[in-house]
JSON list of C-alpha atoms in Angstrom, two decimals:
[
{"chain": "A", "resi": 1, "resn": "VAL", "atom": "CA", "xyz": [-3.85, 27.88, -10.20]},
{"chain": "A", "resi": 2, "resn": "ALA", "atom": "CA", "xyz": [-2.97, 30.40, -12.98]},
{"chain": "A", "resi": 3, "resn": "GLY", "atom": "CA", "xyz": [-2.41, 33.23, -10.06]},
{"chain": "A", "resi": 4, "resn": "ALA", "atom": "CA", "xyz": [-0.20, 30.73, -8.29]},
{"chain": "A", "resi": 5, "resn": "SER", "atom": "CA", "xyz": [3.82, 31.55, -7.75]},
{"chain": "A", "resi": 6, "resn": "ALA", "atom": "CA", "xyz": [4.09, 27.66, -7.47]},
{"chain": "A", "resi": 7, "resn": "THR", "atom": "CA", "xyz": [2.19, 24.48, -7.67]},
{"chain": "A", "resi": 8, "resn": "SER", "atom": "CA", "xyz": [3.23, 21.04, -6.42]},
{"chain": "A", "resi": 9, "resn": "ALA", "atom": "CA", "xyz": [2.00, 17.34, -6.23]},
{"chain": "A", "resi": 10, "resn": "VAL", "atom": "CA", "xyz": [2.38, 14.51, -3.99]},
{"chain": "A", "resi": 11, "resn": "SER", "atom": "CA", "xyz": [3.95, 11.86, -7.03]},
{"chain": "A", "resi": 12, "resn": "ARG", "atom": "CA", "xyz": [4.99, 12.64, -10.43]},
{"chain": "A", "resi": 13, "resn": "SER", "atom": "CA", "xyz": [1.93, 11.02, -11.89]},
{"chain": "A", "resi": 14, "resn": "LEU", "atom": "CA", "xyz": [-0.42, 13.58, -10.43]},
{"chain": "A", "resi": 15, "resn": "ALA", "atom": "CA", "xyz": [2.21, 16.19, -11.28]},
{"chain": "A", "resi": 16, "resn": "LYS", "atom": "CA", "xyz": [1.68, 15.38, -14.83]},
{"chain": "A", "resi": 17, "resn": "ASN", "atom": "CA", "xyz": [-1.90, 15.03, -14.83]},
{"chain": "A", "resi": 18, "resn": "ALA", "atom": "CA", "xyz": [-2.05, 18.52, -13.40]},
{"chain": "A", "resi": 19, "resn": "GLU", "atom": "CA", "xyz": [-0.01, 20.19, -16.08]},
{"chain": "A", "resi": 20, "resn": "ASP", "atom": "CA", "xyz": [-2.17, 18.30, -18.62]},
{"chain": "A", "resi": 21, "resn": "LEU", "atom": "CA", "xyz": [-5.19, 19.56, -17.16]},
{"chain": "A", "resi": 22, "resn": "PHE", "atom": "CA", "xyz": [-3.65, 23.25, -16.38]},
{"chain": "A", "resi": 23, "resn": "PRO", "atom": "CA", "xyz": [-1.19, 23.67, -18.87]},
{"chain": "A", "resi": 24, "resn": "CYS", "atom": "CA", "xyz": [-0.73, 27.53, -17.02]},
{"chain": "A", "resi": 25, "resn": "ALA", "atom": "CA", "xyz": [0.46, 25.61, -13.90]},
{"chain": "A", "resi": 26, "resn": "SER", "atom": "CA", "xyz": [3.28, 23.88, -15.72]},
{"chain": "A", "resi": 27, "resn": "PRO", "atom": "CA", "xyz": [6.04, 22.86, -14.34]},
{"chain": "A", "resi": 28, "resn": "VAL", "atom": "CA", "xyz": [4.42, 20.99, -11.56]},
{"chain": "A", "resi": 29, "resn": "ARG", "atom": "CA", "xyz": [6.99, 20.14, -8.65]},
{"chain": "A", "resi": 30, "resn": "ALA", "atom": "CA", "xyz": [6.44, 16.56, -7.23]},
{"chain": "A", "resi": 31, "resn": "ILE", "atom": "CA", "xyz": [6.92, 16.55, -3.37]},
{"chain": "A", "resi": 32, "resn": "TYR", "atom": "CA", "xyz": [6.28, 13.03, -1.73]},
{"chain": "A", "resi": 33, "resn": "ASN", "atom": "CA", "xyz": [4.41, 12.51, 1.27]},
{"chain": "A", "resi": 34, "resn": "GLY", "atom": "CA", "xyz": [7.12, 11.57, 3.86]},
{"chain": "A", "resi": 35, "resn": "LYS", "atom": "CA", "xyz": [7.07, 8.91, 6.51]},
{"chain": "A", "resi": 36, "resn": "SER", "atom": "CA", "xyz": [8.90, 8.24, 9.55]},
{"chain": "A", "resi": 37, "resn": "VAL", "atom": "CA", "xyz": [10.05, 4.91, 9.88]},
{"chain": "A", "resi": 38, "resn": "ASP", "atom": "CA", "xyz": [10.71, 5.08, 13.62]},
{"chain": "A", "resi": 39, "resn": "ASP", "atom": "CA", "xyz": [7.77, 6.53, 14.44]},
{"chain": "A", "resi": 40, "resn": "ILE", "atom": "CA", "xyz": [5.76, 3.91, 12.64]},
{"chain": "A", "resi": 41, "resn": "ILE", "atom": "CA", "xyz": [7.75, 0.87, 14.17]},
{"chain": "A", "resi": 42, "resn": "ASP", "atom": "CA", "xyz": [6.97, 2.60, 17.58]},
{"chain": "A", "resi": 43, "resn": "LYS", "atom": "CA", "xyz": [3.43, 2.88, 16.85]},
{"chain": "A", "resi": 44, "resn": "SER", "atom": "CA", "xyz": [3.17, -0.82, 15.71]},
{"chain": "A", "resi": 45, "resn": "ASN", "atom": "CA", "xyz": [4.21, -2.12, 19.34]},
{"chain": "A", "resi": 46, "resn": "GLN", "atom": "CA", "xyz": [0.38, -2.44, 20.49]},
{"chain": "A", "resi": 47, "resn": "PRO", "atom": "CA", "xyz": [-0.89, -5.50, 21.48]},
{"chain": "A", "resi": 48, "resn": "ILE", "atom": "CA", "xyz": [-3.32, -6.57, 19.03]},
{"chain": "A", "resi": 49, "resn": "THR", "atom": "CA", "xyz": [-7.13, -7.78, 20.15]},
{"chain": "A", "resi": 50, "resn": "TRP", "atom": "CA", "xyz": [-8.51, -9.34, 17.28]},
{"chain": "A", "resi": 51, "resn": "PRO", "atom": "CA", "xyz": [-12.04, -8.87, 16.29]},
{"chain": "A", "resi": 52, "resn": "HIS", "atom": "CA", "xyz": [-14.28, -11.83, 16.94]},
{"chain": "A", "resi": 53, "resn": "GLN", "atom": "CA", "xyz": [-11.28, -13.82, 18.60]},
{"chain": "A", "resi": 54, "resn": "ILE", "atom": "CA", "xyz": [-9.24, -14.23, 15.61]},
{"chain": "A", "resi": 55, "resn": "ASN", "atom": "CA", "xyz": [-5.71, -15.16, 15.88]},
{"chain": "A", "resi": 56, "resn": "PHE", "atom": "CA", "xyz": [-3.79, -15.99, 12.86]},
{"chain": "A", "resi": 57, "resn": "GLU", "atom": "CA", "xyz": [-0.42, -17.23, 12.50]},
{"chain": "A", "resi": 58, "resn": "SER", "atom": "CA", "xyz": [0.35, -16.86, 9.11]},
{"chain": "A", "resi": 59, "resn": "TYR", "atom": "CA", "xyz": [-1.56, -13.75, 7.06]},
{"chain": "A", "resi": 60, "resn": "LEU", "atom": "CA", "xyz": [-1.17, -11.18, 4.47]},
{"chain": "A", "resi": 61, "resn": "VAL", "atom": "CA", "xyz": [-2.62, -7.46, 4.44]},
{"chain": "A", "resi": 62, "resn": "ASN", "atom": "CA", "xyz": [-4.17, -5.42, 2.64]},
{"chain": "A", "resi": 63, "resn": "PRO", "atom": "CA", "xyz": [-4.81, -1.80, 4.39]},
{"chain": "A", "resi": 64, "resn": "ALA", "atom": "CA", "xyz": [-7.14, -0.11, 2.08]},
{"chain": "A", "resi": 65, "resn": "ASN", "atom": "CA", "xyz": [-10.60, 1.01, 2.01]},
{"chain": "A", "resi": 66, "resn": "MET", "atom": "CA", "xyz": [-13.24, -1.29, 0.41]},
{"chain": "A", "resi": 67, "resn": "THR", "atom": "CA", "xyz": [-13.83, 0.93, -2.83]},
{"chain": "A", "resi": 68, "resn": "TRP", "atom": "CA", "xyz": [-13.88, -0.27, -6.41]},
{"chain": "A", "resi": 69, "resn": "VAL", "atom": "CA", "xyz": [-10.42, 1.89, -7.15]},
{"chain": "A", "resi": 70, "resn": "LYS", "atom": "CA", "xyz": [-8.61, -0.19, -4.46]},
{"chain": "A", "resi": 71, "resn": "GLY", "atom": "CA", "xyz": [-9.50, -3.47, -6.65]},
{"chain": "A", "resi": 72, "resn": "GLN", "atom": "CA", "xyz": [-10.38, -5.87, -3.64]},
{"chain": "A", "resi": 73, "resn": "ASP", "atom": "CA", "xyz": [-12.51, -7.88, -5.96]},
{"chain": "A", "resi": 74, "resn": "VAL", "atom": "CA", "xyz": [-9.63, -8.48, -8.10]},
{"chain": "A", "resi": 75, "resn": "LEU", "atom": "CA", "xyz": [-7.60, -9.72, -4.99]},
{"chain": "A", "resi": 76, "resn": "ILE", "atom": "CA", "xyz": [-10.13, -11.83, -3.42]},
{"chain": "A", "resi": 77, "resn": "ARG", "atom": "CA", "xyz": [-10.28, -13.54, -6.56]},
{"chain": "A", "resi": 78, "resn": "ALA", "atom": "CA", "xyz": [-6.70, -14.07, -6.47]},
{"chain": "A", "resi": 79, "resn": "TRP", "atom": "CA", "xyz": [-6.76, -15.75, -3.06]},
{"chain": "A", "resi": 80, "resn": "ALA", "atom": "CA", "xyz": [-9.34, -18.11, -4.20]},
{"chain": "A", "resi": 81, "resn": "LYS", "atom": "CA", "xyz": [-6.61, -19.15, -7.07]},
{"chain": "A", "resi": 82, "resn": "LEU", "atom": "CA", "xyz": [-3.70, -20.01, -4.26]},
{"chain": "A", "resi": 83, "resn": "PRO", "atom": "CA", "xyz": [-2.27, -23.29, -4.80]},
{"chain": "A", "resi": 84, "resn": "ASN", "atom": "CA", "xyz": [-3.03, -25.76, -1.66]},
{"chain": "A", "resi": 85, "resn": "ASP", "atom": "CA", "xyz": [0.85, -25.51, -0.43]},
{"chain": "A", "resi": 86, "resn": "VAL", "atom": "CA", "xyz": [-0.19, -21.84, 0.68]},
{"chain": "A", "resi": 87, "resn": "SER", "atom": "CA", "xyz": [-3.83, -22.23, 1.26]},
{"chain": "A", "resi": 88, "resn": "HIS", "atom": "CA", "xyz": [-3.75, -21.82, 4.81]},
{"chain": "A", "resi": 89, "resn": "PHE", "atom": "CA", "xyz": [-2.60, -18.32, 4.71]},
{"chain": "A", "resi": 90, "resn": "HIS", "atom": "CA", "xyz": [-5.36, -15.63, 5.58]},
{"chain": "A", "resi": 91, "resn": "LEU", "atom": "CA", "xyz": [-5.97, -12.08, 3.98]},
{"chain": "A", "resi": 92, "resn": "LEU", "atom": "CA", "xyz": [-7.15, -9.45, 6.31]},
{"chain": "A", "resi": 93, "resn": "ILE", "atom": "CA", "xyz": [-8.60, -6.37, 4.58]},
{"chain": "A", "resi": 94, "resn": "ILE", "atom": "CA", "xyz": [-8.51, -3.46, 6.74]},
{"chain": "A", "resi": 95, "resn": "GLY", "atom": "CA", "xyz": [-10.66, -0.39, 5.80]},
{"chain": "A", "resi": 96, "resn": "GLU", "atom": "CA", "xyz": [-13.64, 1.34, 5.81]},
{"chain": "A", "resi": 97, "resn": "ALA", "atom": "CA", "xyz": [-16.94, -0.75, 4.26]},
{"chain": "A", "resi": 98, "resn": "ARG", "atom": "CA", "xyz": [-17.57, 1.75, 1.00]},
{"chain": "A", "resi": 99, "resn": "ASP", "atom": "CA", "xyz": [-19.25, 1.32, -2.12]},
{"chain": "A", "resi": 100, "resn": "ALA", "atom": "CA", "xyz": [-17.21, -2.20, -2.90]},
{"chain": "A", "resi": 101, "resn": "PHE", "atom": "CA", "xyz": [-18.18, -3.95, 0.17]},
{"chain": "A", "resi": 102, "resn": "GLU", "atom": "CA", "xyz": [-21.28, -6.09, -0.66]},
{"chain": "A", "resi": 103, "resn": "GLN", "atom": "CA", "xyz": [-19.37, -6.92, -3.77]},
{"chain": "A", "resi": 104, "resn": "CYS", "atom": "CA", "xyz": [-16.57, -8.46, -2.03]},
{"chain": "A", "resi": 105, "resn": "LEU", "atom": "CA", "xyz": [-19.02, -10.00, 0.41]},
{"chain": "A", "resi": 106, "resn": "GLN", "atom": "CA", "xyz": [-20.71, -11.87, -2.40]},
{"chain": "A", "resi": 107, "resn": "LEU", "atom": "CA", "xyz": [-17.58, -12.63, -3.99]},
{"chain": "A", "resi": 108, "resn": "ILE", "atom": "CA", "xyz": [-15.97, -14.36, -0.87]},
{"chain": "A", "resi": 109, "resn": "LYS", "atom": "CA", "xyz": [-19.42, -16.30, -0.38]},
{"chain": "A", "resi": 110, "resn": "GLU", "atom": "CA", "xyz": [-19.04, -17.40, -4.26]},
{"chain": "A", "resi": 111, "resn": "LEU", "atom": "CA", "xyz": [-15.68, -18.71, -4.16]},
{"chain": "A", "resi": 112, "resn": "ASP", "atom": "CA", "xyz": [-16.16, -20.24, -0.93]},
{"chain": "A", "resi": 113, "resn": "CYS", "atom": "CA", "xyz": [-13.34, -18.47, 0.86]},
{"chain": "A", "resi": 114, "resn": "SER", "atom": "CA", "xyz": [-14.99, -16.96, 3.98]},
{"chain": "A", "resi": 115, "resn": "ASP", "atom": "CA", "xyz": [-12.24, -19.03, 6.21]},
{"chain": "A", "resi": 116, "resn": "ARG", "atom": "CA", "xyz": [-9.37, -17.24, 4.72]},
{"chain": "A", "resi": 117, "resn": "VAL", "atom": "CA", "xyz": [-10.46, -13.79, 3.15]},
{"chain": "A", "resi": 118, "resn": "HIS", "atom": "CA", "xyz": [-11.56, -11.41, 6.86]},
{"chain": "A", "resi": 119, "resn": "LEU", "atom": "CA", "xyz": [-13.17, -8.18, 6.35]},
{"chain": "A", "resi": 120, "resn": "LEU", "atom": "CA", "xyz": [-11.83, -6.36, 9.54]},
{"chain": "A", "resi": 121, "resn": "GLY", "atom": "CA", "xyz": [-13.23, -2.88, 8.82]},
{"chain": "A", "resi": 122, "resn": "SER", "atom": "CA", "xyz": [-11.20, 0.38, 10.02]},
{"chain": "A", "resi": 123, "resn": "LEU", "atom": "CA", "xyz": [-8.71, -0.30, 12.86]},
{"chain": "A", "resi": 124, "resn": "PRO", "atom": "CA", "xyz": [-7.20, 2.81, 14.74]},
{"chain": "A", "resi": 125, "resn": "GLN", "atom": "CA", "xyz": [-3.52, 3.54, 13.44]},
{"chain": "A", "resi": 126, "resn": "THR", "atom": "CA", "xyz": [-1.85, 1.99, 16.09]},
{"chain": "A", "resi": 127, "resn": "GLU", "atom": "CA", "xyz": [-3.73, -1.20, 16.01]},
{"chain": "A", "resi": 128, "resn": "LEU", "atom": "CA", "xyz": [-3.50, -1.35, 12.46]},
{"chain": "A", "resi": 129, "resn": "PHE", "atom": "CA", "xyz": [0.57, -1.03, 12.38]},
{"chain": "A", "resi": 130, "resn": "SER", "atom": "CA", "xyz": [0.68, -3.71, 14.75]},
{"chain": "A", "resi": 131, "resn": "VAL", "atom": "CA", "xyz": [-1.46, -6.11, 12.75]},
{"chain": "A", "resi": 132, "resn": "MET", "atom": "CA", "xyz": [0.80, -5.21, 9.62]},
{"chain": "A", "resi": 133, "resn": "ARG", "atom": "CA", "xyz": [4.13, -5.63, 11.54]},
{"chain": "A", "resi": 134, "resn": "LYS", "atom": "CA", "xyz": [2.82, -9.15, 12.48]},
{"chain": "A", "resi": 135, "resn": "ALA", "atom": "CA", "xyz": [1.71, -9.79, 8.82]},
{"chain": "A", "resi": 136, "resn": "LYS", "atom": "CA", "xyz": [4.15, -12.02, 6.42]},
{"chain": "A", "resi": 137, "resn": "GLY", "atom": "CA", "xyz": [3.53, -9.41, 3.74]},
{"chain": "A", "resi": 138, "resn": "CYS", "atom": "CA", "xyz": [1.46, -6.68, 1.92]},
{"chain": "A", "resi": 139, "resn": "VAL", "atom": "CA", "xyz": [-0.89, -6.74, -0.96]},
{"chain": "A", "resi": 140, "resn": "MET", "atom": "CA", "xyz": [-1.94, -3.34, -2.86]},
{"chain": "A", "resi": 141, "resn": "SER", "atom": "CA", "xyz": [-4.48, -4.25, -5.55]},
{"chain": "A", "resi": 142, "resn": "SER", "atom": "CA", "xyz": [-5.51, -0.92, -6.45]},
{"chain": "A", "resi": 143, "resn": "ARG", "atom": "CA", "xyz": [-6.73, 0.50, -9.83]},
{"chain": "A", "resi": 144, "resn": "HIS", "atom": "CA", "xyz": [-5.92, 4.16, -9.25]},
{"chain": "A", "resi": 145, "resn": "GLU", "atom": "CA", "xyz": [-4.30, 6.06, -6.55]},
{"chain": "A", "resi": 146, "resn": "GLY", "atom": "CA", "xyz": [-2.59, 9.55, -6.05]},
{"chain": "A", "resi": 147, "resn": "PHE", "atom": "CA", "xyz": [-0.05, 8.51, -3.73]},
{"chain": "A", "resi": 148, "resn": "SER", "atom": "CA", "xyz": [-0.07, 5.86, -1.17]},
{"chain": "A", "resi": 149, "resn": "GLY", "atom": "CA", "xyz": [1.20, 6.58, 2.21]},
{"chain": "A", "resi": 150, "resn": "THR", "atom": "CA", "xyz": [-0.05, 2.78, 2.89]},
{"chain": "A", "resi": 151, "resn": "VAL", "atom": "CA", "xyz": [2.82, 1.42, 0.70]},
{"chain": "A", "resi": 152, "resn": "LEU", "atom": "CA", "xyz": [5.45, 3.86, 2.66]},
{"chain": "A", "resi": 153, "resn": "GLU", "atom": "CA", "xyz": [4.12, 2.16, 5.88]},
{"chain": "A", "resi": 154, "resn": "ALA", "atom": "CA", "xyz": [4.52, -1.18, 4.76]},
{"chain": "A", "resi": 155, "resn": "GLY", "atom": "CA", "xyz": [7.95, -0.58, 3.75]},
{"chain": "A", "resi": 156, "resn": "ALA", "atom": "CA", "xyz": [8.67, 1.55, 7.00]},
{"chain": "A", "resi": 157, "resn": "LEU", "atom": "CA", "xyz": [7.59, -1.91, 8.75]},
{"chain": "A", "resi": 158, "resn": "GLY", "atom": "CA", "xyz": [9.74, -4.29, 6.70]},
{"chain": "A", "resi": 159, "resn": "LEU", "atom": "CA", "xyz": [6.67, -5.95, 4.72]},
{"chain": "A", "resi": 160, "resn": "GLY", "atom": "CA", "xyz": [7.48, -7.72, 1.53]},
{"chain": "A", "resi": 161, "resn": "LEU", "atom": "CA", "xyz": [5.09, -6.14, -0.74]},
{"chain": "A", "resi": 162, "resn": "VAL", "atom": "CA", "xyz": [2.78, -7.12, -3.69]},
{"chain": "A", "resi": 163, "resn": "SER", "atom": "CA", "xyz": [1.29, -4.19, -5.94]},
{"chain": "A", "resi": 164, "resn": "THR", "atom": "CA", "xyz": [-0.16, -3.42, -9.03]},
{"chain": "A", "resi": 165, "resn": "ASN", "atom": "CA", "xyz": [1.57, -1.43, -11.67]},
{"chain": "A", "resi": 166, "resn": "ILE", "atom": "CA", "xyz": [-0.04, 1.76, -11.32]},
{"chain": "A", "resi": 167, "resn": "PRO", "atom": "CA", "xyz": [2.20, 4.58, -12.02]},
{"chain": "A", "resi": 168, "resn": "PRO", "atom": "CA", "xyz": [2.33, 6.26, -8.22]},
{"chain": "A", "resi": 169, "resn": "PHE", "atom": "CA", "xyz": [3.04, 2.62, -7.11]},
{"chain": "A", "resi": 170, "resn": "LYS", "atom": "CA", "xyz": [6.04, 2.23, -9.95]},
{"chain": "A", "resi": 171, "resn": "GLU", "atom": "CA", "xyz": [7.48, 5.37, -8.31]},
{"chain": "A", "resi": 172, "resn": "ILE", "atom": "CA", "xyz": [7.92, 3.87, -4.96]},
{"chain": "A", "resi": 173, "resn": "VAL", "atom": "CA", "xyz": [8.29, -0.02, -5.69]},
{"chain": "A", "resi": 174, "resn": "ARG", "atom": "CA", "xyz": [11.22, -1.40, -7.98]},
{"chain": "A", "resi": 175, "resn": "HIS", "atom": "CA", "xyz": [10.30, -5.01, -9.29]},
{"chain": "A", "resi": 176, "resn": "ASN", "atom": "CA", "xyz": [12.10, -7.58, -7.61]},
{"chain": "A", "resi": 177, "resn": "GLU", "atom": "CA", "xyz": [14.13, -5.00, -5.81]},
{"chain": "A", "resi": 178, "resn": "THR", "atom": "CA", "xyz": [11.70, -3.54, -3.03]},
{"chain": "A", "resi": 179, "resn": "GLY", "atom": "CA", "xyz": [8.47, -5.54, -4.12]},
{"chain": "A", "resi": 180, "resn": "LEU", "atom": "CA", "xyz": [6.60, -7.66, -6.51]},
{"chain": "A", "resi": 181, "resn": "ILE", "atom": "CA", "xyz": [4.72, -5.61, -9.36]},
{"chain": "A", "resi": 182, "resn": "VAL", "atom": "CA", "xyz": [1.56, -7.18, -11.25]},
{"chain": "A", "resi": 183, "resn": "ALA", "atom": "CA", "xyz": [-0.60, -6.27, -13.75]},
{"chain": "A", "resi": 184, "resn": "THR", "atom": "CA", "xyz": [-4.26, -4.55, -12.50]},
{"chain": "A", "resi": 185, "resn": "GLU", "atom": "CA", "xyz": [-7.19, -6.95, -13.50]},
{"chain": "A", "resi": 186, "resn": "ASP", "atom": "CA", "xyz": [-5.20, -9.80, -13.40]},
{"chain": "A", "resi": 187, "resn": "PRO", "atom": "CA", "xyz": [-6.00, -12.42, -10.48]},
{"chain": "A", "resi": 188, "resn": "ASP", "atom": "CA", "xyz": [-3.87, -14.91, -11.82]},
{"chain": "A", "resi": 189, "resn": "SER", "atom": "CA", "xyz": [-0.57, -12.65, -11.81]},
{"chain": "A", "resi": 190, "resn": "MET", "atom": "CA", "xyz": [-1.46, -11.62, -8.56]},
{"chain": "A", "resi": 191, "resn": "ALA", "atom": "CA", "xyz": [-1.91, -14.99, -7.01]},
{"chain": "A", "resi": 192, "resn": "HIS", "atom": "CA", "xyz": [1.45, -16.15, -8.65]},
{"chain": "A", "resi": 193, "resn": "ALA", "atom": "CA", "xyz": [3.02, -13.22, -6.70]},
{"chain": "A", "resi": 194, "resn": "ILE", "atom": "CA", "xyz": [1.59, -13.66, -3.51]},
{"chain": "A", "resi": 195, "resn": "THR", "atom": "CA", "xyz": [2.32, -17.41, -3.64]},
{"chain": "A", "resi": 196, "resn": "THR", "atom": "CA", "xyz": [5.89, -16.36, -4.31]},
{"chain": "A", "resi": 197, "resn": "LEU", "atom": "CA", "xyz": [5.95, -13.99, -1.16]},
{"chain": "A", "resi": 198, "resn": "ALA", "atom": "CA", "xyz": [4.39, -16.82, 0.93]},
{"chain": "A", "resi": 199, "resn": "ARG", "atom": "CA", "xyz": [6.75, -19.51, -0.14]},
{"chain": "A", "resi": 200, "resn": "ASP", "atom": "CA", "xyz": [10.11, -17.72, 0.35]},
{"chain": "A", "resi": 201, "resn": "THR", "atom": "CA", "xyz": [10.50, -15.93, 3.41]},
{"chain": "A", "resi": 202, "resn": "THR", "atom": "CA", "xyz": [13.73, -14.72, 2.59]},
{"chain": "A", "resi": 203, "resn": "LEU", "atom": "CA", "xyz": [12.62, -13.03, -0.73]},
{"chain": "A", "resi": 204, "resn": "GLY", "atom": "CA", "xyz": [9.72, -11.19, 1.60]},
{"chain": "A", "resi": 205, "resn": "ARG", "atom": "CA", "xyz": [12.72, -10.29, 4.35]},
{"chain": "A", "resi": 206, "resn": "ARG", "atom": "CA", "xyz": [14.72, -8.60, 1.44]},
{"chain": "A", "resi": 207, "resn": "LEU", "atom": "CA", "xyz": [12.03, -6.58, -0.50]},
{"chain": "A", "resi": 208, "resn": "GLY", "atom": "CA", "xyz": [10.93, -5.56, 2.74]},
{"chain": "A", "resi": 209, "resn": "GLU", "atom": "CA", "xyz": [14.42, -4.47, 3.97]},
{"chain": "A", "resi": 210, "resn": "ALA", "atom": "CA", "xyz": [14.80, -2.72, 0.49]},
{"chain": "A", "resi": 211, "resn": "LEU", "atom": "CA", "xyz": [11.62, -1.02, 0.40]},
{"chain": "A", "resi": 212, "resn": "GLN", "atom": "CA", "xyz": [12.55, 0.19, 4.32]},
{"chain": "A", "resi": 213, "resn": "SER", "atom": "CA", "xyz": [16.01, 1.59, 3.15]},
{"chain": "A", "resi": 214, "resn": "ASP", "atom": "CA", "xyz": [14.06, 3.68, 0.34]},
{"chain": "A", "resi": 215, "resn": "VAL", "atom": "CA", "xyz": [11.45, 4.90, 2.76]},
{"chain": "A", "resi": 216, "resn": "ARG", "atom": "CA", "xyz": [14.41, 6.21, 5.12]},
{"chain": "A", "resi": 217, "resn": "THR", "atom": "CA", "xyz": [16.28, 7.92, 2.41]},
{"chain": "A", "resi": 218, "resn": "GLN", "atom": "CA", "xyz": [13.89, 8.71, -0.08]},
{"chain": "A", "resi": 219, "resn": "PHE", "atom": "CA", "xyz": [10.63, 9.23, 1.08]},
{"chain": "A", "resi": 220, "resn": "SER", "atom": "CA", "xyz": [11.01, 10.56, 4.61]},
{"chain": "A", "resi": 221, "resn": "VAL", "atom": "CA", "xyz": [9.56, 13.56, 6.57]},
{"chain": "A", "resi": 222, "resn": "GLU", "atom": "CA", "xyz": [13.06, 15.11, 6.27]},
{"chain": "A", "resi": 223, "resn": "LYS", "atom": "CA", "xyz": [13.04, 14.97, 2.29]},
{"chain": "A", "resi": 224, "resn": "MET", "atom": "CA", "xyz": [9.52, 15.86, 2.24]},
{"chain": "A", "resi": 225, "resn": "THR", "atom": "CA", "xyz": [10.16, 19.14, 4.35]},
{"chain": "A", "resi": 226, "resn": "GLU", "atom": "CA", "xyz": [13.73, 19.80, 2.25]},
{"chain": "A", "resi": 227, "resn": "GLY", "atom": "CA", "xyz": [11.52, 19.55, -0.93]},
{"chain": "A", "resi": 228, "resn": "TYR", "atom": "CA", "xyz": [8.90, 22.03, 0.36]},
{"chain": "A", "resi": 229, "resn": "LEU", "atom": "CA", "xyz": [11.64, 24.40, 1.78]},
{"chain": "A", "resi": 230, "resn": "THR", "atom": "CA", "xyz": [13.22, 24.14, -1.79]},
{"chain": "A", "resi": 231, "resn": "LEU", "atom": "CA", "xyz": [9.85, 25.39, -2.97]},
{"chain": "A", "resi": 232, "resn": "TYR", "atom": "CA", "xyz": [9.25, 28.01, -0.51]},
{"chain": "A", "resi": 233, "resn": "LYS", "atom": "CA", "xyz": [12.77, 29.38, -1.24]},
{"chain": "A", "resi": 234, "resn": "GLU", "atom": "CA", "xyz": [12.41, 29.59, -4.97]},
{"chain": "A", "resi": 235, "resn": "VAL", "atom": "CA", "xyz": [9.18, 31.41, -4.88]},
{"chain": "A", "resi": 236, "resn": "LEU", "atom": "CA", "xyz": [10.67, 34.10, -2.53]},
{"chain": "A", "resi": 237, "resn": "LEU", "atom": "CA", "xyz": [13.83, 34.37, -4.54]},
{"chain": "A", "resi": 238, "resn": "SER", "atom": "CA", "xyz": [11.26, 34.83, -7.67]},
{"chain": "A", "resi": 239, "resn": "ARG", "atom": "CA", "xyz": [9.89, 37.73, -6.13]},
{"chain": "A", "resi": 240, "resn": "HIS", "atom": "CA", "xyz": [12.83, 39.81, -5.52]}
]
């Protein structure tokens, strides 16, 4: 790091952490990993082969590997608190079974919600996007992240979003404008936001469309490329 001509990070929060850890690297340039809305939509047009013959009409997705940092334990507790009028909504957790898998299985059993919370494991990208596209919304319950490409993918697909208030999410999501932001470690607040999203399809559509617009303009592949080209040019010019 000390010998680098420039240093970049994929979010402002990571850039700040890098500057705190390595003062010699300051300033660290934040350049977001971009996503292509059109490419993600194109990949989401695949037929869905539901595991175990599952076919859901109303569901939300949590596309994340099952680790403690992703907070699925809080999400499952929130799901068990949903009021009766939205209790028919299903939660699909889509990701690899890692350190939190057994805990989540036990929670689902203890809270008696195995008929509504489903652990689908990892899916190929095109199938994942297809499942996401048909969802009523996306819920991200993470305790920590570096940056979330998944939030951008949900936005690209126009999904109404509920996310925790960690800094990397807040760099992407604006509360009540492009998503609903709730506190970490708070199943009650998360359940309330999920209920709001499930009850109000107009709200979900508005939030999803606004986030999709931001992905096109602020978090695009073109924007990312422009950021790196600018950084490279600055480094080259500084050598002359």
